[in-house]
PDB file of C-alpha atoms in Angstrom:
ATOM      1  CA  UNK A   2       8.856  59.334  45.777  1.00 65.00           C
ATOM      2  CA  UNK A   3       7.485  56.532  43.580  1.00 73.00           C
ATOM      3  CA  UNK A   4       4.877  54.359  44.248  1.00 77.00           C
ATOM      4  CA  UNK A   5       4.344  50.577  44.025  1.00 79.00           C
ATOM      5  CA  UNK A   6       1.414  48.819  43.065  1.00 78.00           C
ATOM      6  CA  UNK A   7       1.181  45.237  43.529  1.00 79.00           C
ATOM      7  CA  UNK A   8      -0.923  42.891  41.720  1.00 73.00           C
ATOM      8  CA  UNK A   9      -2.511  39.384  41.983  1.00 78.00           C
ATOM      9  CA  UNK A  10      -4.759  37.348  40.286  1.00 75.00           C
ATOM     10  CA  UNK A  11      -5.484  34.290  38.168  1.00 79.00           C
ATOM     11  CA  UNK A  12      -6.262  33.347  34.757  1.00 74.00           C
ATOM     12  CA  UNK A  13      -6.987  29.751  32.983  1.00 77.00           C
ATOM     13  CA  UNK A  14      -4.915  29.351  29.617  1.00 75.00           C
ATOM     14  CA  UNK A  15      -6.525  26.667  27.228  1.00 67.00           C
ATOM     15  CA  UNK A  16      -4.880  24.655  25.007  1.00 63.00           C
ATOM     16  CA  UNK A  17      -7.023  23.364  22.229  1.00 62.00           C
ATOM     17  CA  UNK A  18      -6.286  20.072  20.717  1.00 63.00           C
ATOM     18  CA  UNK A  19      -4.893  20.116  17.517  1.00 69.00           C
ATOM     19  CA  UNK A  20      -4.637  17.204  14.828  1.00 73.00           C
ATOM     20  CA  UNK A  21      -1.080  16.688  14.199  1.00 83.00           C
ATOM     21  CA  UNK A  22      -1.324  15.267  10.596  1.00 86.00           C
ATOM     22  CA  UNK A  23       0.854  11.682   9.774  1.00 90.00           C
ATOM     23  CA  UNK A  24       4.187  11.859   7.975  1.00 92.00           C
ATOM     24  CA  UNK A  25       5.466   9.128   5.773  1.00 94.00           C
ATOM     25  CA  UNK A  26       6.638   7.815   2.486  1.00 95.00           C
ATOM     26  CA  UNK A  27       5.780   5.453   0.963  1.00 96.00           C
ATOM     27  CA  UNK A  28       8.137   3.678  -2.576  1.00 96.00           C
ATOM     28  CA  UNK A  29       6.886   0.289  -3.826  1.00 96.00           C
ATOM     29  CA  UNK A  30       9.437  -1.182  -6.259  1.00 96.00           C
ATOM     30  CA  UNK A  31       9.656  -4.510  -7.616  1.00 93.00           C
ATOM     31  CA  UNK A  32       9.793  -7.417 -10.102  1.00 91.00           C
ATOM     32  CA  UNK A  33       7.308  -9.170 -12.730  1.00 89.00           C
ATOM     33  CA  UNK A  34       5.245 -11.630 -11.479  1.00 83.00           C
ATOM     34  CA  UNK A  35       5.688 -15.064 -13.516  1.00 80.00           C
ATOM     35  CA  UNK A  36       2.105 -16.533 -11.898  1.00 78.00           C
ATOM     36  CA  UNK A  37       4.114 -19.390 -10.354  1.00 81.00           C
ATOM     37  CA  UNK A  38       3.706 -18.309  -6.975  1.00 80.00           C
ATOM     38  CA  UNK A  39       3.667 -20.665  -3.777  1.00 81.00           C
ATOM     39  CA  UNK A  40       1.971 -18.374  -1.362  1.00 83.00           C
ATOM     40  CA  UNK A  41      -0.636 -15.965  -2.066  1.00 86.00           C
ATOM     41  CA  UNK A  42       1.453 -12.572  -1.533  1.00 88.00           C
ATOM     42  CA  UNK A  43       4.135 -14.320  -3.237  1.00 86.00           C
ATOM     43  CA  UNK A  44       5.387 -11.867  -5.840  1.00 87.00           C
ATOM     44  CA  UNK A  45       3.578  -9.169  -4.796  1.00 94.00           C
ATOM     45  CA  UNK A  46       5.285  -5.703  -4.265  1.00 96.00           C
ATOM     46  CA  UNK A  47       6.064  -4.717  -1.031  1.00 96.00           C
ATOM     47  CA  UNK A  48       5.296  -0.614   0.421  1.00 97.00           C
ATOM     48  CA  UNK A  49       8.083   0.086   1.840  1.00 97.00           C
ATOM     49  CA  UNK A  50       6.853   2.944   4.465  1.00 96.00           C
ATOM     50  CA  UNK A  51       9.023   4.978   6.158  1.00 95.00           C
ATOM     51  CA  UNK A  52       7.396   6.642   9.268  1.00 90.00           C
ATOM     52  CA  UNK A  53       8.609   9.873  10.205  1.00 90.00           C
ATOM     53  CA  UNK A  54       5.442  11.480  12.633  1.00 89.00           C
ATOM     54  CA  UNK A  55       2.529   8.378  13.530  1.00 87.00           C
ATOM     55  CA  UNK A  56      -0.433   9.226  15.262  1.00 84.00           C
ATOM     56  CA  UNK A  57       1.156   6.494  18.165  1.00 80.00           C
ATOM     57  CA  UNK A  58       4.716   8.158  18.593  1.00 79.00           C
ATOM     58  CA  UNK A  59       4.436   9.213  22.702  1.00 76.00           C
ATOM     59  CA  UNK A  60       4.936  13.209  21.721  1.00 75.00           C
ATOM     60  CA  UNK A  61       2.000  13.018  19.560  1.00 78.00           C
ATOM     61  CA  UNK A  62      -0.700  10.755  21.185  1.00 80.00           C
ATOM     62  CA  UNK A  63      -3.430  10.612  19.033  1.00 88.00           C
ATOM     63  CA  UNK A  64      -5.413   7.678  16.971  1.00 90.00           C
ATOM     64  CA  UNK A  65      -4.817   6.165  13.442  1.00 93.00           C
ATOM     65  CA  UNK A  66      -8.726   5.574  12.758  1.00 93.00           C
ATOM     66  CA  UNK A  67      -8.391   3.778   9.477  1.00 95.00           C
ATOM     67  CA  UNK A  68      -6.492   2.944   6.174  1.00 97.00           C
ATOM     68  CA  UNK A  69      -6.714   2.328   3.117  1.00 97.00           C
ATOM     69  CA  UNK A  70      -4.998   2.459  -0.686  1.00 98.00           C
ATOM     70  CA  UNK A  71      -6.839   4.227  -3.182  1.00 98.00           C
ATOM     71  CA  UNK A  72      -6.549   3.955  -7.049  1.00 97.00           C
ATOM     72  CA  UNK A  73      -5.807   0.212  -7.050  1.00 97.00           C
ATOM     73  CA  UNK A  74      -6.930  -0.810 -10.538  1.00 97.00           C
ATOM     74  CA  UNK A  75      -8.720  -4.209 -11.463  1.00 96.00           C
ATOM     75  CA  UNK A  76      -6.846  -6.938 -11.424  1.00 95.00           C
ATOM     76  CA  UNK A  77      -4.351  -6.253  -9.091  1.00 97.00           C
ATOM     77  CA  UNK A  78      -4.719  -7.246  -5.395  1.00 97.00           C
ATOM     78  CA  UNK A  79      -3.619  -6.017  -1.799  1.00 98.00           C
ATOM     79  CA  UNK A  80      -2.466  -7.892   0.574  1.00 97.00           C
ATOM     80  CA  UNK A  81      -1.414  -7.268   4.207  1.00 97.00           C
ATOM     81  CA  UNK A  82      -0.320  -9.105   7.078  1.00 96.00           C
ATOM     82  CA  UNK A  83       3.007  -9.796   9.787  1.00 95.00           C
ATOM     83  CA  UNK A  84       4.587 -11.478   6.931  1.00 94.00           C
ATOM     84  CA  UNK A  85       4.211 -12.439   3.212  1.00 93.00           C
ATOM     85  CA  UNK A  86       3.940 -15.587   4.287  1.00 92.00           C
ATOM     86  CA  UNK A  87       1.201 -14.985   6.754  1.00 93.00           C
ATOM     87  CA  UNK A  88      -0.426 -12.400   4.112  1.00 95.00           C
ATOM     88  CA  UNK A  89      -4.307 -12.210   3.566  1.00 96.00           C
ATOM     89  CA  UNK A  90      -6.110 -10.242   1.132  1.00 97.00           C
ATOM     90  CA  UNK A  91      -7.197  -7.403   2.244  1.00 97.00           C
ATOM     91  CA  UNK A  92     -11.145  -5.740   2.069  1.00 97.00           C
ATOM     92  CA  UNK A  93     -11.661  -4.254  -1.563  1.00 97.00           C
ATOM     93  CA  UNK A  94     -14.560  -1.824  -0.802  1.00 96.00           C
ATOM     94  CA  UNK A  95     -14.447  -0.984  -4.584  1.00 95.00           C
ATOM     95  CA  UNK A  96     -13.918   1.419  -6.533  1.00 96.00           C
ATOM     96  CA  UNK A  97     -10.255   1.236  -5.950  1.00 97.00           C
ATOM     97  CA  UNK A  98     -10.225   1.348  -2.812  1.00 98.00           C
ATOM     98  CA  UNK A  99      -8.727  -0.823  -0.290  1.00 98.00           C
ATOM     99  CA  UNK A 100      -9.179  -1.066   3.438  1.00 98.00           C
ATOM    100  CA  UNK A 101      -5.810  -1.371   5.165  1.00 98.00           C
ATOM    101  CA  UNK A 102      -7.055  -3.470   8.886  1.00 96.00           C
ATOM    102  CA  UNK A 103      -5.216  -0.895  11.919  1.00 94.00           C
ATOM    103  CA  UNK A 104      -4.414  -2.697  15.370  1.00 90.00           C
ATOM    104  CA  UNK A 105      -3.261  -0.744  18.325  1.00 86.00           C
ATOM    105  CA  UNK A 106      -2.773   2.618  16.165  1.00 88.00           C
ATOM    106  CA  UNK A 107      -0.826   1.032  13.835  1.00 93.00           C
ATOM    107  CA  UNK A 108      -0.384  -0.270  10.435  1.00 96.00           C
ATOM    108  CA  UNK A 109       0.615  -3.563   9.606  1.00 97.00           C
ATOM    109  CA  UNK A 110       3.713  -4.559   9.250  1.00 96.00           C
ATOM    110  CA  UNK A 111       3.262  -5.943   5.568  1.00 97.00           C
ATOM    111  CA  UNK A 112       1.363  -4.416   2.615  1.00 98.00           C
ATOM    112  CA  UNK A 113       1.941  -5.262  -0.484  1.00 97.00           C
ATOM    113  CA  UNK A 114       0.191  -5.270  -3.902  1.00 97.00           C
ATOM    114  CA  UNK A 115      -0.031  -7.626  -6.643  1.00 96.00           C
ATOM    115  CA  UNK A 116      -0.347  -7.099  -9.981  1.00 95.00           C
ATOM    116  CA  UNK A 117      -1.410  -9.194 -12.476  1.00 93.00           C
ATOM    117  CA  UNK A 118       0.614 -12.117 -14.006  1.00 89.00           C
ATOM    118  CA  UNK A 119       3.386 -10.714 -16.873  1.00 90.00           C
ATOM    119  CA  UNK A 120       2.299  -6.954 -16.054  1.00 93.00           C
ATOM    120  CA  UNK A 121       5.258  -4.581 -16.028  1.00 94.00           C
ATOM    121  CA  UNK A 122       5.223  -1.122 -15.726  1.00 95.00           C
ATOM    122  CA  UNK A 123       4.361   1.846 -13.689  1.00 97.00           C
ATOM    123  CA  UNK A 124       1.030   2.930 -12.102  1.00 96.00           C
ATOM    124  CA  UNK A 125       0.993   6.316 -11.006  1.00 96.00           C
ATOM    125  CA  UNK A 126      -0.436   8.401  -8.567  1.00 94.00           C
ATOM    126  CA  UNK A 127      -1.734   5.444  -5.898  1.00 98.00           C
ATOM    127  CA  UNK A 128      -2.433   6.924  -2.461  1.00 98.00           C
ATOM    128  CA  UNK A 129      -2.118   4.847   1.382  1.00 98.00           C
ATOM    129  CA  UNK A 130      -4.628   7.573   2.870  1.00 97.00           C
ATOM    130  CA  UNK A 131      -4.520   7.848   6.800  1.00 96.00           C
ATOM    131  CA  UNK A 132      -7.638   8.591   9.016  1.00 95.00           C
ATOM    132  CA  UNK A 133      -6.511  10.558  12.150  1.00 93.00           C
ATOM    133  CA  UNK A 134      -6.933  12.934  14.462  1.00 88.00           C
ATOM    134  CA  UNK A 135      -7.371  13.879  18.373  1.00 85.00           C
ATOM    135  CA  UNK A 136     -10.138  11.739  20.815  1.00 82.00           C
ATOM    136  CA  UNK A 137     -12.706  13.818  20.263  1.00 81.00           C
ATOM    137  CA  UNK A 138     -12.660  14.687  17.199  1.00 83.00           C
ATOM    138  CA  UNK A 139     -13.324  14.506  13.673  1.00 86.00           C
ATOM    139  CA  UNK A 140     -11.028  12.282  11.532  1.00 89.00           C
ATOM    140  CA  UNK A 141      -8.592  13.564   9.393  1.00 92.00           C
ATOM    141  CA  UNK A 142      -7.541  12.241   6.192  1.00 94.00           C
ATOM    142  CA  UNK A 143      -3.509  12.655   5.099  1.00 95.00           C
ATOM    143  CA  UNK A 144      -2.806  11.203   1.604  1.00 96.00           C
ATOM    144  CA  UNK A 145       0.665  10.254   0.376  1.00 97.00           C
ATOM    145  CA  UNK A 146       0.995   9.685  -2.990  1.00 97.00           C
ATOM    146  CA  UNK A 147       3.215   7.166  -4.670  1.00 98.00           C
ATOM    147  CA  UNK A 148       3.818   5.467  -7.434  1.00 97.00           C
ATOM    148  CA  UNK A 149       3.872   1.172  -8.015  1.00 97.00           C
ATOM    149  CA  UNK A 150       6.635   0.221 -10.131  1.00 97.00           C
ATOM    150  CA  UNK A 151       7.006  -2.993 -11.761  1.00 95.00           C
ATOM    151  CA  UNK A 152      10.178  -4.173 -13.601  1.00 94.00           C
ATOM    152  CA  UNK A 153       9.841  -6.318 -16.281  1.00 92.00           C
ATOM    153  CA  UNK A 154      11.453  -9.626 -16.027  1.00 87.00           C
ATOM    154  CA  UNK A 155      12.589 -11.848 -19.227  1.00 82.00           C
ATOM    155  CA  UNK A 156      10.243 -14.693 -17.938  1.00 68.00           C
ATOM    156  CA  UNK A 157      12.263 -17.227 -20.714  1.00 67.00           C
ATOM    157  CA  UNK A 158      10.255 -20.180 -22.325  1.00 65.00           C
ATOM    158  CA  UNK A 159       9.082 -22.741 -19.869  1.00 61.00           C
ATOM    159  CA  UNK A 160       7.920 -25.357 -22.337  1.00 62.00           C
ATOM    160  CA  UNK A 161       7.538 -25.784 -26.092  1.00 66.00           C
ATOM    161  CA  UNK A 162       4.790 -28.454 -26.702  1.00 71.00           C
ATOM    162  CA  UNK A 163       4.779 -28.611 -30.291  1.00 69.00           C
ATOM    163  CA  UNK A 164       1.501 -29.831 -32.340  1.00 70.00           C
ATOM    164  CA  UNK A 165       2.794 -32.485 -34.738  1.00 66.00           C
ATOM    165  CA  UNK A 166       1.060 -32.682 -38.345  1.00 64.00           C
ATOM    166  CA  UNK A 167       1.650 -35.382 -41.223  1.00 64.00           C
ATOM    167  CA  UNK A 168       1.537 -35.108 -44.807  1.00 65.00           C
ATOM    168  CA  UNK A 169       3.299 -36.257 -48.351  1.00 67.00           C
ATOM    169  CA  UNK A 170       5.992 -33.403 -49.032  1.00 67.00           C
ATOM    170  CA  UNK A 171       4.599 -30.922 -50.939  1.00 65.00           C
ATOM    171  CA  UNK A 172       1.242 -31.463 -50.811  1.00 63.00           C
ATOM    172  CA  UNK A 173      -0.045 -28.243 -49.860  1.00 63.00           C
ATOM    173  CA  UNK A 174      -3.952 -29.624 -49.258  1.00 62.00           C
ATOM    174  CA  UNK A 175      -3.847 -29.455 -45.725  1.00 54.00           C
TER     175      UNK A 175
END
């Protein structure tokens, strides 16, 4: 015959936490600025993020610590906000850098960033850089690079103020 053995017993299976890093993109396309302006943000170029994984979607449950853009360049400002008409600056901590403010695990909804009146062109290799991670646990920093590109725009002349001079024809003293 055969014989049966029977067994019993219990065993604990852990689960450690792991970060589950951010996942976005991030384009920021737009026009010249002409310095005219009515609103601080006016003009300034919108990131348009696309959020694929945030640290606040329900299946992932963890905290976005901080925010901020890095490689912003003197002379051009950030700005963030509901709205770009309820837009404030945001905190340069130098060097580039700008704090992003985070509410309730979130970004807001409105960053932008201005460049400086008449500047056109492309600046390369920016970075929104996301502090994350599990409660508990050390931060972890995601970086998504992206590129600010500003179109040039024929601005036209606005006014011609022209400096008058007299003189006798030909008299070349002057």
């Amino acid at each position: 015959g055969s014989t049966q053995v029977l067994s019993s017993g219990k065993s604990n299976i852990v689960i450690d936490a792991v970060a589950t890093p951010p996942d976005l993109s991030v384009v920021a396309e737009g026009d010249e600025y002409n310095g005219k302006g009515t609103t601080p943000a006016d003009d300034a170029v919108k990131l348009d993020i696309t959020q694929t994984v945030m640290p606040n979607d329900p299946n992932v449950g963890e905290n976005l610590y901080s925010a901020f853009l890095k490689g912003i360049p003197s002379g051009f400002l950030v700005y963030v906000g509901a709205d770009e008409s309820s837009a404030v600056l945001a905190n340069n901590a130098g060097d580039g850098i700008w704090s992003i403010p985070t509410t309730g695990n979130k970004l807001p909804d409105y960053i932008s960033i201005k460049p400086p009146a008449y500047w056109s062109g492309t600046l390369p290799d920016l970075n929104l850089v996301l502090m994350t991670g599990e409660a508990g646990q050390s931060a972890v920093a995601t970086n998504f690079k992206f590129d600010l590109v500003v179109n040039p725009v024929a601005n036209g002349i606005a006014e011609i103020t022209p400096t008058y001079s007299f003189n006798k024809e030909g008299d070349k003293s002057v």
